mmCIF file of C-alpha atoms in Angstrom:
data_model
loop_
_atom_site.group_PDB
_atom_site.id
_atom_site.type_symbol
_atom_site.label_atom_id
_atom_site.label_comp_id
_atom_site.label_asym_id
_atom_site.label_seq_id
_atom_site.Cartn_x
_atom_site.Cartn_y
_atom_site.Cartn_z
ATOM 1 C CA UNK A 22 0.095 0.273 0.318
ATOM 2 C CA UNK A 23 2.513 2.372 0.717
ATOM 3 C CA UNK A 24 4.952 1.372 -2.492
ATOM 4 C CA UNK A 25 1.675 2.034 -4.518
ATOM 5 C CA UNK A 26 1.370 5.298 -2.419
ATOM 6 C CA UNK A 27 4.250 6.403 -3.231
ATOM 7 C CA UNK A 28 3.964 5.484 -6.961
ATOM 8 C CA UNK A 29 1.029 7.786 -7.027
ATOM 9 C CA UNK A 30 3.076 10.294 -5.205
ATOM 10 C CA UNK A 31 6.472 10.039 -7.532
ATOM 11 C CA UNK A 32 3.270 10.526 -10.289
ATOM 12 C CA UNK A 33 1.613 13.293 -9.564
ATOM 13 C CA UNK A 34 4.309 14.776 -8.594
ATOM 14 C CA UNK A 35 6.344 14.520 -12.185
ATOM 15 C CA UNK A 36 2.973 15.504 -13.529
ATOM 16 C CA UNK A 37 2.488 18.497 -11.822
ATOM 17 C CA UNK A 38 6.195 19.612 -12.129
ATOM 18 C CA UNK A 39 5.942 18.678 -16.367
ATOM 19 C CA UNK A 40 2.934 21.254 -16.232
ATOM 20 C CA UNK A 41 4.679 23.943 -14.054
ATOM 21 C CA UNK A 42 7.726 23.841 -16.788
ATOM 22 C CA UNK A 43 5.111 24.057 -19.736
ATOM 23 C CA UNK A 44 3.995 27.088 -18.646
ATOM 24 C CA UNK A 45 6.771 28.730 -15.833
ATOM 25 C CA UNK A 46 9.425 28.585 -20.022
ATOM 26 C CA UNK A 47 7.695 30.928 -21.937
ATOM 27 C CA UNK A 48 7.142 33.170 -19.524
ATOM 28 C CA UNK A 49 10.113 33.061 -18.761
ATOM 29 C CA UNK A 50 11.627 33.735 -21.909
ATOM 30 C CA UNK A 51 9.093 36.362 -22.794
ATOM 31 C CA UNK A 52 9.846 38.246 -19.876
ATOM 32 C CA UNK A 53 13.993 37.557 -20.224
ATOM 33 C CA UNK A 54 13.062 39.395 -23.804
ATOM 34 C CA UNK A 55 11.264 42.135 -21.678
ATOM 35 C CA UNK A 56 14.220 42.604 -19.934
ATOM 36 C CA UNK A 57 16.761 43.269 -22.386
ATOM 37 C CA UNK A 58 15.006 45.598 -23.985
ATOM 38 C CA UNK A 59 14.092 47.538 -20.819
ATOM 39 C CA UNK A 60 17.089 47.941 -20.111
ATOM 40 C CA UNK A 61 19.218 48.319 -22.775
ATOM 41 C CA UNK A 62 21.743 51.079 -23.369
ATOM 42 C CA UNK A 63 20.191 53.556 -24.827
ATOM 43 C CA UNK A 64 22.698 53.109 -28.119
ATOM 44 C CA UNK A 65 24.962 50.063 -29.089
ATOM 45 C CA UNK A 66 28.354 51.802 -30.844
ATOM 46 C CA UNK A 67 30.023 49.168 -33.967
ATOM 47 C CA UNK A 68 32.451 52.126 -35.709
ATOM 48 C CA UNK A 69 36.305 54.037 -35.806
ATOM 49 C CA UNK A 70 37.607 57.230 -34.758
ATOM 50 C CA UNK A 71 40.230 59.871 -36.209
ATOM 51 C CA UNK A 72 41.005 61.991 -33.714
ATOM 52 C CA UNK A 73 42.126 65.036 -36.241
ATOM 53 C CA UNK A 74 42.163 69.054 -36.673
ATOM 54 C CA UNK A 75 40.240 67.906 -39.564
ATOM 55 C CA UNK A 76 37.536 70.151 -41.776
ATOM 56 C CA UNK A 77 34.988 67.514 -42.949
ATOM 57 C CA UNK A 78 34.455 63.526 -42.982
ATOM 58 C CA UNK A 79 32.302 61.400 -46.059
ATOM 59 C CA UNK A 80 32.171 56.837 -45.867
ATOM 60 C CA UNK A 81 30.535 54.615 -48.533
ATOM 61 C CA UNK A 82 28.166 53.093 -46.306
ATOM 62 C CA UNK A 83 26.525 49.814 -47.562
ATOM 63 C CA UNK A 84 22.789 49.353 -47.622
ATOM 64 C CA UNK A 85 21.870 44.830 -45.851
ATOM 65 C CA UNK A 86 20.817 42.900 -49.134
ATOM 66 C CA UNK A 87 18.198 42.636 -47.472
ATOM 67 C CA UNK A 88 15.283 43.530 -44.739
ATOM 68 C CA UNK A 89 16.137 42.588 -41.650
ATOM 69 C CA UNK A 90 14.043 39.909 -40.248
ATOM 70 C CA UNK A 91 13.132 42.162 -37.107
ATOM 71 C CA UNK A 92 13.601 45.302 -35.081
ATOM 72 C CA UNK A 93 13.273 46.158 -31.987
ATOM 73 C CA UNK A 94 12.677 49.902 -29.904
ATOM 74 C CA UNK A 95 14.896 52.594 -31.948
ATOM 75 C CA UNK A 96 16.339 50.231 -34.690
ATOM 76 C CA UNK A 97 19.812 51.264 -35.891
ATOM 77 C CA UNK A 98 21.647 54.389 -37.946
ATOM 78 C CA UNK A 99 25.272 53.962 -40.038
ATOM 79 C CA UNK A 100 26.560 57.802 -40.107
ATOM 80 C CA UNK A 101 29.810 59.917 -40.834
ATOM 81 C CA UNK A 102 30.069 62.358 -38.101
ATOM 82 C CA UNK A 103 32.301 65.251 -37.028
ATOM 83 C CA UNK A 104 32.382 66.453 -33.683
ATOM 84 C CA UNK A 105 33.673 69.043 -31.812
ATOM 85 C CA UNK A 106 34.315 69.760 -28.136
ATOM 86 C CA UNK A 107 37.407 71.945 -28.118
ATOM 87 C CA UNK A 108 35.451 74.636 -26.308
ATOM 88 C CA UNK A 109 33.549 72.507 -23.474
ATOM 89 C CA UNK A 110 29.821 72.199 -25.725
ATOM 90 C CA UNK A 111 29.719 69.110 -27.664
ATOM 91 C CA UNK A 112 28.554 69.832 -30.763
ATOM 92 C CA UNK A 113 28.376 67.658 -34.525
ATOM 93 C CA UNK A 114 26.895 67.872 -37.095
ATOM 94 C CA UNK A 115 26.485 63.518 -38.539
ATOM 95 C CA UNK A 116 25.271 62.041 -42.355
ATOM 96 C CA UNK A 117 23.730 58.647 -43.214
ATOM 97 C CA UNK A 118 20.846 56.354 -42.761
ATOM 98 C CA UNK A 119 19.026 54.547 -40.339
ATOM 99 C CA UNK A 120 16.108 52.173 -40.818
ATOM 100 C CA UNK A 121 13.326 50.786 -37.978
ATOM 101 C CA UNK A 122 10.183 48.540 -39.198
ATOM 102 C CA UNK A 123 8.577 51.401 -37.502
ATOM 103 C CA UNK A 124 9.433 53.590 -39.961
ATOM 104 C CA UNK A 125 9.669 52.338 -43.310
ATOM 105 C CA UNK A 126 9.954 49.573 -45.279
ATOM 106 C CA UNK A 127 13.654 50.932 -46.797
ATOM 107 C CA UNK A 128 16.265 52.934 -45.075
ATOM 108 C CA UNK A 129 15.826 56.438 -45.131
ATOM 109 C CA UNK A 130 18.698 59.394 -45.828
ATOM 110 C CA UNK A 131 19.241 61.567 -43.558
ATOM 111 C CA UNK A 132 21.159 64.479 -41.794
ATOM 112 C CA UNK A 133 21.452 65.203 -37.665
ATOM 113 C CA UNK A 134 23.199 67.895 -35.699
ATOM 114 C CA UNK A 135 23.310 68.786 -32.336
ATOM 115 C CA UNK A 136 24.714 72.057 -30.514
ATOM 116 C CA UNK A 137 26.074 72.043 -26.570
ATOM 117 C CA UNK A 138 24.593 68.393 -26.722
ATOM 118 C CA UNK A 139 25.902 67.545 -23.226
ATOM 119 C CA UNK A 140 24.381 71.058 -21.414
ATOM 120 C CA UNK A 141 21.134 72.066 -20.080
ATOM 121 C CA UNK A 142 19.773 73.314 -23.632
ATOM 122 C CA UNK A 143 21.681 71.177 -27.007
ATOM 123 C CA UNK A 144 19.912 72.557 -29.804
ATOM 124 C CA UNK A 145 19.235 69.540 -32.288
ATOM 125 C CA UNK A 146 17.675 68.908 -35.460
ATOM 126 C CA UNK A 147 17.465 66.579 -38.081
ATOM 127 C CA UNK A 148 16.401 66.640 -41.955
ATOM 128 C CA UNK A 149 15.386 63.370 -43.185
ATOM 129 C CA UNK A 150 12.478 64.585 -46.019
ATOM 130 C CA UNK A 151 13.342 67.293 -49.360
ATOM 131 C CA UNK A 152 10.641 68.995 -50.734
ATOM 132 C CA UNK A 153 8.538 66.800 -47.932
ATOM 133 C CA UNK A 154 9.829 63.586 -49.313
ATOM 134 C CA UNK A 155 12.058 61.487 -47.915
ATOM 135 C CA UNK A 156 14.641 59.980 -49.637
ATOM 136 C CA UNK A 157 15.963 56.070 -49.169
ATOM 137 C CA UNK A 158 18.644 53.655 -49.610
ATOM 138 C CA UNK A 159 17.974 50.673 -51.624
ATOM 139 C CA UNK A 160 18.201 47.359 -50.056
ATOM 140 C CA UNK A 161 21.650 46.207 -51.160
ATOM 141 C CA UNK A 162 23.288 49.537 -51.987
ATOM 142 C CA UNK A 163 26.321 51.602 -51.222
ATOM 143 C CA UNK A 164 25.897 55.166 -51.001
ATOM 144 C CA UNK A 165 28.749 58.317 -49.993
ATOM 145 C CA UNK A 166 27.448 60.236 -46.707
ATOM 146 C CA UNK A 167 29.564 63.702 -46.818
ATOM 147 C CA UNK A 168 29.840 65.837 -44.114
ATOM 148 C CA UNK A 169 31.826 69.116 -44.792
ATOM 149 C CA UNK A 170 32.858 72.607 -43.661
ATOM 150 C CA UNK A 171 31.570 74.891 -46.800
ATOM 151 C CA UNK A 172 32.145 78.428 -45.043
ATOM 152 C CA UNK A 173 33.184 79.590 -41.752
ATOM 153 C CA UNK A 174 31.022 78.027 -39.714
ATOM 154 C CA UNK A 175 29.135 77.015 -41.523
ATOM 155 C CA UNK A 176 28.908 72.932 -42.132
ATOM 156 C CA UNK A 177 26.977 70.645 -44.809
ATOM 157 C CA UNK A 178 25.696 67.105 -44.336
ATOM 158 C CA UNK A 179 25.273 65.641 -48.152
ATOM 159 C CA UNK A 180 23.630 62.700 -48.918
ATOM 160 C CA UNK A 181 23.011 60.506 -52.065
ATOM 161 C CA UNK A 182 25.998 60.621 -53.549
ATOM 162 C CA UNK A 183 26.157 64.093 -52.789
ATOM 163 C CA UNK A 184 22.989 65.328 -54.152
ATOM 164 C CA UNK A 185 21.441 66.643 -51.327
ATOM 165 C CA UNK A 186 22.142 68.666 -48.916
ATOM 166 C CA UNK A 187 21.798 70.464 -45.758
ATOM 167 C CA UNK A 188 22.713 73.618 -44.127
ATOM 168 C CA UNK A 189 24.292 74.396 -40.225
ATOM 169 C CA UNK A 190 25.766 77.701 -38.875
ATOM 170 C CA UNK A 191 27.111 75.195 -36.013
ATOM 171 C CA UNK A 192 30.507 75.962 -35.352
ATOM 172 C CA UNK A 193 32.819 78.377 -34.436
ATOM 173 C CA UNK A 194 36.195 76.639 -34.842
ATOM 174 C CA UNK A 195 36.500 72.882 -35.823
ATOM 175 C CA UNK A 196 35.945 69.376 -35.631
ATOM 176 C CA UNK A 197 39.088 67.260 -33.626
ATOM 177 C CA UNK A 198 37.101 63.761 -34.646
ATOM 178 C CA UNK A 199 35.684 62.174 -37.559
ATOM 179 C CA UNK A 200 33.594 59.844 -36.532
ATOM 180 C CA UNK A 201 32.206 56.694 -39.173
ATOM 181 C CA UNK A 202 29.358 54.007 -37.022
ATOM 182 C CA UNK A 203 26.714 51.608 -36.236
ATOM 183 C CA UNK A 204 25.315 53.103 -33.651
ATOM 184 C CA UNK A 205 21.736 50.776 -32.952
ATOM 185 C CA UNK A 206 19.230 52.312 -30.278
ATOM 186 C CA UNK A 207 17.358 51.103 -27.696
ATOM 187 C CA UNK A 208 17.787 47.216 -28.110
ATOM 188 C CA UNK A 209 21.089 45.260 -28.281
ATOM 189 C CA UNK A 210 18.690 42.397 -29.702
ATOM 190 C CA UNK A 211 19.011 44.305 -32.945
ATOM 191 C CA UNK A 212 21.164 42.819 -35.788
ATOM 192 C CA UNK A 213 23.942 44.488 -37.707
ATOM 193 C CA UNK A 214 25.555 44.114 -40.867
ATOM 194 C CA UNK A 215 26.963 47.364 -42.594
ATOM 195 C CA UNK A 216 30.156 47.991 -44.560
ATOM 196 C CA UNK A 217 31.585 51.372 -44.251
ATOM 197 C CA UNK A 218 34.714 51.599 -47.053
ATOM 198 C CA UNK A 219 36.825 54.816 -48.920
ATOM 199 C CA UNK A 220 36.416 56.115 -45.596
ATOM 200 C CA UNK A 221 38.177 60.116 -45.072
ATOM 201 C CA UNK A 222 38.735 62.516 -43.447
ATOM 202 C CA UNK A 223 39.605 66.248 -44.829
ATOM 203 C CA UNK A 224 42.385 67.804 -43.359
ATOM 204 C CA UNK A 225 42.626 71.622 -42.918
ATOM 205 C CA UNK A 226 44.502 72.248 -46.438
ATOM 206 C CA UNK A 227 40.975 70.941 -47.778
ATOM 207 C CA UNK A 228 43.043 67.136 -48.933
ATOM 208 C CA UNK A 229 41.359 64.079 -48.386
ATOM 209 C CA UNK A 230 42.748 61.671 -46.594
ATOM 210 C CA UNK A 231 42.107 58.182 -46.364
ATOM 211 C CA UNK A 232 41.582 56.933 -42.336
ATOM 212 C CA UNK A 233 45.124 55.637 -41.406
ATOM 213 C CA UNK A 234 46.440 52.627 -38.910
ATOM 214 C CA UNK A 235 46.115 56.817 -35.586
ATOM 215 C CA UNK A 236 42.029 55.317 -36.134
ATOM 216 C CA UNK A 237 40.520 54.166 -32.411
ATOM 217 C CA UNK A 238 38.223 51.571 -33.238
ATOM 218 C CA UNK A 239 34.438 51.727 -30.465
ATOM 219 C CA UNK A 240 33.088 48.374 -30.129
ATOM 220 C CA UNK A 241 29.817 47.833 -27.510
ATOM 221 C CA UNK A 242 28.977 44.215 -26.964
ATOM 222 C CA UNK A 243 27.587 42.262 -28.649
ATOM 223 C CA UNK A 244 28.797 45.350 -32.138
ATOM 224 C CA UNK A 245 31.919 44.415 -33.575
ATOM 225 C CA UNK A 246 34.291 46.178 -36.259
ATOM 226 C CA UNK A 247 37.097 43.628 -38.034
ATOM 227 C CA UNK A 248 39.091 45.281 -41.166
ATOM 228 C CA UNK A 249 41.331 44.416 -42.964
ATOM 229 C CA UNK A 250 41.909 48.358 -44.045
ATOM 230 C CA UNK A 251 41.738 51.538 -41.500
ATOM 231 C CA UNK A 252 39.386 52.800 -44.108
ATOM 232 C CA UNK A 253 37.340 50.441 -44.775
ATOM 233 C CA UNK A 254 35.117 47.642 -41.996
ATOM 234 C CA UNK A 255 32.072 45.899 -41.338
ATOM 235 C CA UNK A 256 30.067 46.373 -37.937
ATOM 236 C CA UNK A 257 28.292 44.019 -37.553
ATOM 237 C CA UNK A 258 26.457 41.607 -33.827
ATOM 238 C CA UNK A 259 27.908 39.057 -32.857
ATOM 239 C CA UNK A 260 27.225 36.205 -31.309
ATOM 240 C CA UNK A 261 29.691 35.722 -28.907
ATOM 241 C CA UNK A 262 29.967 38.002 -25.439
ATOM 242 C CA UNK A 263 32.901 39.912 -24.789
ATOM 243 C CA UNK A 264 33.744 42.846 -23.604
ATOM 244 C CA UNK A 265 32.684 46.478 -24.656
ATOM 245 C CA UNK A 266 35.902 47.923 -25.719
ATOM 246 C CA UNK A 267 38.161 51.179 -27.097
ATOM 247 C CA UNK A 268 40.992 49.582 -29.513
ATOM 248 C CA UNK A 269 43.520 52.263 -30.681
#
């Protein structure tokens, strides 16, 4: 009798445990995804930085062959930028493409700038429409993006292989950093697969110079950068866990 009760108890316990597993694990999986999304950093970066007294930057930036299967939160952007913090105010202008399934079916080309971004009253603007229309980069194509100081203090961002521009009076001096980055917004669950090529900075004499071995690499986990030449590299999402690093 005791053995029979024990067998019944074991059967009930096993059956209860199996039902618990079937119910609990899907809830746990959903909870983990939710927490990963909620606690994620606002942005994750992978790219190259050239610290130099420059007056321009440009890069050819690819779009993947096909749309991403899923995009969480704010999506991704890929850009070239000039950054100035010489007067104690973080100021930048960037040009590139951005994508999220929440916005459009194809990458949107844009120019964006911010004055005194780290201050209490930053001035920010994005131009992602020309003649009230979005300009798209087609999947599987490569487009040149550029930021350039045209006049004293007047900077322009170019899209569509320099066919369209947006200009702003944002600098009194020259930036010292040119960046070519992929930026993943809101969640590290977003995919990334972007190729940068012919990445240049413009020196104070107006000469375009390819990125050289003096670059620093930015890699925020789980996103990485791989390159053979400093002016041509691939940013991607790695399945391997690693620490966020800056390589110089």
